[in-house]
Structure formats: C-alpha cells, structure tokens
PDB file of C-alpha atoms and ligand atoms in Angstrom:
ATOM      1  CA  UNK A  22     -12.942  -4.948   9.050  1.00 45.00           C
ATOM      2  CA  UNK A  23     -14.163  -4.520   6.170  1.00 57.00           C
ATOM      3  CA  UNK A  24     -15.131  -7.891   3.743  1.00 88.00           C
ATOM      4  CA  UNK A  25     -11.993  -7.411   1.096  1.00 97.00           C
ATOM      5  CA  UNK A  26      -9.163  -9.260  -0.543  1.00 98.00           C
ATOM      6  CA  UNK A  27      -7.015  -7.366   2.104  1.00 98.00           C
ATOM      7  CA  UNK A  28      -9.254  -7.891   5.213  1.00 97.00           C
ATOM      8  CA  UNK A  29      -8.213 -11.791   4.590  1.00 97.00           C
ATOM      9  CA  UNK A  30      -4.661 -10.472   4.075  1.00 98.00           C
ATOM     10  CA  UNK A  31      -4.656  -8.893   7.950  1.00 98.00           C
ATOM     11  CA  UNK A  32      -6.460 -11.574   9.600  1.00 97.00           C
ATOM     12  CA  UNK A  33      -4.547 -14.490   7.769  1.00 98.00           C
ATOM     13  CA  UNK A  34      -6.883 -16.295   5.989  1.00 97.00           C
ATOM     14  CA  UNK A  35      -5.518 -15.993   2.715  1.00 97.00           C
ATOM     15  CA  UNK A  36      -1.646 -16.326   2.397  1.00 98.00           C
ATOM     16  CA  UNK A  37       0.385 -12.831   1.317  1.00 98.00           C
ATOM     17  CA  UNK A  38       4.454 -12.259   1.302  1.00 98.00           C
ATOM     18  CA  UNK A  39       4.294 -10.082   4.837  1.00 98.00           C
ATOM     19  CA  UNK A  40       7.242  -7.767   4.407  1.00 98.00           C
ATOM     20  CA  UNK A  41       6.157  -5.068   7.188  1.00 98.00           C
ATOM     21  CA  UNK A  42       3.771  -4.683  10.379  1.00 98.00           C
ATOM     22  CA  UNK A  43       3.735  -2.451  13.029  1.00 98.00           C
ATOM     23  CA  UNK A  44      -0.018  -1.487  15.289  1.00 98.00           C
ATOM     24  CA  UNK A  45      -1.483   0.134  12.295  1.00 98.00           C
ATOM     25  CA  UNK A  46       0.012  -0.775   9.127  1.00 98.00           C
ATOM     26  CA  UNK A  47       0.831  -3.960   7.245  1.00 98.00           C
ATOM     27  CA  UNK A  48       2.962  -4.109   4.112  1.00 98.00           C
ATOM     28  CA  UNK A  49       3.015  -7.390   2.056  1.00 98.00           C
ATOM     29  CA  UNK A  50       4.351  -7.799  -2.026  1.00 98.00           C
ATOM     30  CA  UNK A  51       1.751  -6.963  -4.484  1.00 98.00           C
ATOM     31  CA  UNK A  52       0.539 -10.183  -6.629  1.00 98.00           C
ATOM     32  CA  UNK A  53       1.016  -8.104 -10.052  1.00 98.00           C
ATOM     33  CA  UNK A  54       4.304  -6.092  -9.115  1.00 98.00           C
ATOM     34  CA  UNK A  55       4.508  -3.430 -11.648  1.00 97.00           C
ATOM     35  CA  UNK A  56       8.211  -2.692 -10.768  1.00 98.00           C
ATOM     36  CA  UNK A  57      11.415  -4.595  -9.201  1.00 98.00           C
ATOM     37  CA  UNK A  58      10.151  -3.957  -5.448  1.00 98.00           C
ATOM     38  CA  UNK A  59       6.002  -3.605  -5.307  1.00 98.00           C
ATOM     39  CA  UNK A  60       4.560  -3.265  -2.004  1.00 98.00           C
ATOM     40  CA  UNK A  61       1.270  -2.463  -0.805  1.00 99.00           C
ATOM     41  CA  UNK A  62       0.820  -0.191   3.309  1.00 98.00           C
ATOM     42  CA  UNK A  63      -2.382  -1.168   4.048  1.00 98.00           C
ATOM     43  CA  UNK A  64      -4.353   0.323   7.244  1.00 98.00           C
ATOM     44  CA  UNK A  65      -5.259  -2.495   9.458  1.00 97.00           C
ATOM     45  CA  UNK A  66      -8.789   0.212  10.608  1.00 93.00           C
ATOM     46  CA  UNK A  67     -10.632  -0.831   6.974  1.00 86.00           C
ATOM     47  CA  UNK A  68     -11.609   2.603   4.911  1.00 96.00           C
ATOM     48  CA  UNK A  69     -12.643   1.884   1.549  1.00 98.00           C
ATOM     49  CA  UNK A  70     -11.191   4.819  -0.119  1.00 98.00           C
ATOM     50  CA  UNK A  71      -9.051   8.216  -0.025  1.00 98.00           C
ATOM     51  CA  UNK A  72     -12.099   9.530  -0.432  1.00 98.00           C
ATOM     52  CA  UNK A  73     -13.633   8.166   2.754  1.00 98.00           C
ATOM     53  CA  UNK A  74     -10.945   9.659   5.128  1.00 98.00           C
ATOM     54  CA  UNK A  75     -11.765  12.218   7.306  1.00 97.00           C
ATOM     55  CA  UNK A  76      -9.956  14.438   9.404  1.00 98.00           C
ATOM     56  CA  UNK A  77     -10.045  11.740  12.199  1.00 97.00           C
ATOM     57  CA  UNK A  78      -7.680   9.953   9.590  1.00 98.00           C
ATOM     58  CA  UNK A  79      -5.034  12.247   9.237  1.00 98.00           C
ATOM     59  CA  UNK A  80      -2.420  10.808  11.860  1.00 98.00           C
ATOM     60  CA  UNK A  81      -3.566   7.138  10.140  1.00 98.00           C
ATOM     61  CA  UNK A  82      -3.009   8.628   6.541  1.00 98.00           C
ATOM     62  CA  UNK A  83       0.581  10.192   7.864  1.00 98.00           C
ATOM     63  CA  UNK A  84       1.270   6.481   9.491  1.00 98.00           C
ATOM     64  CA  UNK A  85       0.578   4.974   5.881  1.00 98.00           C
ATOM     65  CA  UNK A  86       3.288   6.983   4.290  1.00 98.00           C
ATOM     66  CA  UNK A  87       5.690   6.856   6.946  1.00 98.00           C
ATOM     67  CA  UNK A  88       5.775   2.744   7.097  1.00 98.00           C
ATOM     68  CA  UNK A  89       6.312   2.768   3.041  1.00 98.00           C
ATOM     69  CA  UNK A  90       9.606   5.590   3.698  1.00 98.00           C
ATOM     70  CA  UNK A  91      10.785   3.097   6.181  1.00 98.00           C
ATOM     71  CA  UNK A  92      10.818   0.290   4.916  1.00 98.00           C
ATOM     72  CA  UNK A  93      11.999   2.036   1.634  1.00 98.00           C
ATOM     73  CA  UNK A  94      14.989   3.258   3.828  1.00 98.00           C
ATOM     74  CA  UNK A  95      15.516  -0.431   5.104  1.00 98.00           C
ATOM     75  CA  UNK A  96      15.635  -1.969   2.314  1.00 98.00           C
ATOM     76  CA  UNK A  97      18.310   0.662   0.990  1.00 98.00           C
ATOM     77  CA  UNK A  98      16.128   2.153  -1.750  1.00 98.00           C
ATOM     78  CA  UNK A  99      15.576   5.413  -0.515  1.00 98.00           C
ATOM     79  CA  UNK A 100      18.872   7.001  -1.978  1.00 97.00           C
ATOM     80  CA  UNK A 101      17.669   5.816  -5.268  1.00 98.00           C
ATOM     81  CA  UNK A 102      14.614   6.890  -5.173  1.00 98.00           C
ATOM     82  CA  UNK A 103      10.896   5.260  -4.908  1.00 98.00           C
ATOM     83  CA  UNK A 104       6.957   6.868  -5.342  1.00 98.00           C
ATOM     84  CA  UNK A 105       3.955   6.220  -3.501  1.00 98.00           C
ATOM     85  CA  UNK A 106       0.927   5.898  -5.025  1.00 98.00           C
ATOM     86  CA  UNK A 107      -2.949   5.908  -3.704  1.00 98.00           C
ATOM     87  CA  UNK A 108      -5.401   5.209  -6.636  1.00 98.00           C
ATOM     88  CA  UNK A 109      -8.745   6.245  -5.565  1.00 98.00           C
ATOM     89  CA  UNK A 110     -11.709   5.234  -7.293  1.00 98.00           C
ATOM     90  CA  UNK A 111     -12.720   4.431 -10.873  1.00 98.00           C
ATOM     91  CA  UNK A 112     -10.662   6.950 -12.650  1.00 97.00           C
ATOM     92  CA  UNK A 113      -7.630   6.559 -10.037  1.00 98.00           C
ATOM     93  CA  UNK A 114      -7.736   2.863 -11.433  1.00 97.00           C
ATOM     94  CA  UNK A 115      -8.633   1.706  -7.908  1.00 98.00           C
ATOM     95  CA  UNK A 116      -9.830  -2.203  -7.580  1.00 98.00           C
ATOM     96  CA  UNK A 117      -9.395  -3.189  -3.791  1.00 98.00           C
ATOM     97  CA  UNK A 118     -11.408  -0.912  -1.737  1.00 98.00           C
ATOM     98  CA  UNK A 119      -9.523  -1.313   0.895  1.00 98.00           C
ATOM     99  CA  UNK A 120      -7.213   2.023   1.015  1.00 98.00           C
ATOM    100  CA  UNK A 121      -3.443   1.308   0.397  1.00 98.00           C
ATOM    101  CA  UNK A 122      -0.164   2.815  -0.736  1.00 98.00           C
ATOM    102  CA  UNK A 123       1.983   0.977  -3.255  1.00 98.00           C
ATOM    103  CA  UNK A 124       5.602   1.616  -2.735  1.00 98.00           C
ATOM    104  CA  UNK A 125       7.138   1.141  -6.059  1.00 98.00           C
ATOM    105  CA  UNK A 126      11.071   1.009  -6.561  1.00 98.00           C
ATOM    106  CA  UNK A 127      13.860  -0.654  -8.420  1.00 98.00           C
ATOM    107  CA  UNK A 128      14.003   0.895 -11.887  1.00 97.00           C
ATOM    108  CA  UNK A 129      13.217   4.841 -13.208  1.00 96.00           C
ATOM    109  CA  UNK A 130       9.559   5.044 -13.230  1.00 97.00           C
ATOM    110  CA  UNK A 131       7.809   7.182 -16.084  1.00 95.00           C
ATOM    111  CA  UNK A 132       5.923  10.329 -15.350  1.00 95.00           C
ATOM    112  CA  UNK A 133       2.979  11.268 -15.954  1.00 92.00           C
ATOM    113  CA  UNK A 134       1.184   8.044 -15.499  1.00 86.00           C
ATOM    114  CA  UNK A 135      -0.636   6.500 -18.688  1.00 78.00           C
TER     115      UNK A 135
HETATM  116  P1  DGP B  89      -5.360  -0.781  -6.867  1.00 85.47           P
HETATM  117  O1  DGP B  89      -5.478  -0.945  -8.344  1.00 85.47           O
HETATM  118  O2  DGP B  89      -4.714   0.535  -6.483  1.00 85.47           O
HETATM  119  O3  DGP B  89      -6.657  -1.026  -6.136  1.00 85.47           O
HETATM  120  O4  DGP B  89      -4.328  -1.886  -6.401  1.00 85.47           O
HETATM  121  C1  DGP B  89      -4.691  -3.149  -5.975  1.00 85.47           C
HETATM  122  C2  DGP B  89      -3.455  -3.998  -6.048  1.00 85.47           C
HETATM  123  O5  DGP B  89      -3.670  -5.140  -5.246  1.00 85.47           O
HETATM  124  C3  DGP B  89      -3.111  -4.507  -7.433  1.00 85.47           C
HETATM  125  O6  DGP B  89      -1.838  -3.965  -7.812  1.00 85.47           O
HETATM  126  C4  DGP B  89      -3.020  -6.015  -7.304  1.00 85.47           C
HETATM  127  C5  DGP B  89      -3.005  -6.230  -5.815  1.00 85.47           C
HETATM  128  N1  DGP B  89      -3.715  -7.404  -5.364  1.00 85.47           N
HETATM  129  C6  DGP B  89      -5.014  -7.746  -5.650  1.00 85.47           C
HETATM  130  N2  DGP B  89      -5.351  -8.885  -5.021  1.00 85.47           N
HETATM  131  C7  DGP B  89      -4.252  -9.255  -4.306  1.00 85.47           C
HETATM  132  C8  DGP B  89      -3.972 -10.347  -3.446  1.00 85.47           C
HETATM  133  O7  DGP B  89      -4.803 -11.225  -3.185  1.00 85.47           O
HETATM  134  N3  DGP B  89      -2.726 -10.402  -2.904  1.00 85.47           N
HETATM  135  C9  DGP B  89      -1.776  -9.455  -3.158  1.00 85.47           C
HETATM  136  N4  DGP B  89      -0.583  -9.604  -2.570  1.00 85.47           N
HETATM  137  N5  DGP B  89      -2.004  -8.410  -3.957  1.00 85.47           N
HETATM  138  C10 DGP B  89      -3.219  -8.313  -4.532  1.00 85.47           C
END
C-alpha cells in the first residue's frame, strides 16, 4: 500500500465519509467537493498514477469506472448525467498519487476544463 493520504483512507486510520466498497474499490466524499455530489473510486492495489498502469491493470482500471456508474445509478444520478475524471500528473492537476476517479454530479458541468 502505498504511504498516501488515501492508503490511511483504506486502512482506517484517518476518518473519510465511506459511501462505496466492494473487493477492489472504495468510494468516499471528496474533502473539497467541486460539485453537489463529489466522490473519489479509489483502487484498494496502490498505483501512483494513470501513467503507472499496465496492461495487468486493465480489468482494475474497468472496475474503477464501473463502481463510479453504479453508484451514480444508485444514487439516481445517472439519468441526469455525471463525468469521471482521472487527473494524472502535474499538468492533469494531480495531487494524491494514489490513482482515483472523481465522480462529479449534481449541477451542468462546463466543458472544456479551465
Ligand atoms: P487530484 O487533484 O485529482 O489528485 O484529487 C485529489 C482530491 O483528493 C482533491 O479533490 C481533494 C481530495 N482530498 C485530498 N485529501 C483528502 C482527504 O484527506 N480526504 C478526502 N476525503 N479527500 C481528500
């Protein structure tokens, strides 16, 4: 596991608002929600970054997507609509390095991305 914010987050030691777990994935609310509903799918294998995964990560990659579209459907935003979003790296304004999707929902989001 590796030493991050998140690694805490899946082995409890620092408190998060859990909202989803299954084997692979857990899903808790993000601390600076950036939209009504802001939740983070994080792996519970550690990989830094998008740029880390390797073929070997495909089915976990797939997994990571899936748990955000159910819970989206769940929570009854799916009809609405919702986006996914993995920033990777410096430019990708990535700060945990711990990979994980935000599921952001709950009001019309802009496009393109500032
Ligand atoms: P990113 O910029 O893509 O690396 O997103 C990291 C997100 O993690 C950011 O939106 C804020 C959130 N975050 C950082 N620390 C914590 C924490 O301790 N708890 C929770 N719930 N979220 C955190």
């Amino acid at each position: 596991m590796g030493d991050t914010i998140f690694g805490k987050i899946i082995r409890r030691e620092v408190p998060a608002d859990i909202v989803f777990e299954n084997d692979d994935v857990l899903g808790f609310r993000d601390l600076n929600p950036q939209a009504p509903v802001h939740v983070l799918f994080i792996p519970k294998k550690a990989l830094p970054t998008l740029d880390d995964a390797g073929p070997g990560d495909a089915e976990l990659l797939g997994k990571l997507q899936l748990a955000a579209a159910e819970y989206a459907r769940q929570e009854g935003l799916a009809e609405q609509g919702y986006r996914t979003v993995i920033n990777c790296n410096e430019h990708g304004g990535q700060t945990v390095f711990h990979l994980h999707v935000h599921l952001l929902a709950g009001r019309r989001l802009g496009w393109p991305p500032g």
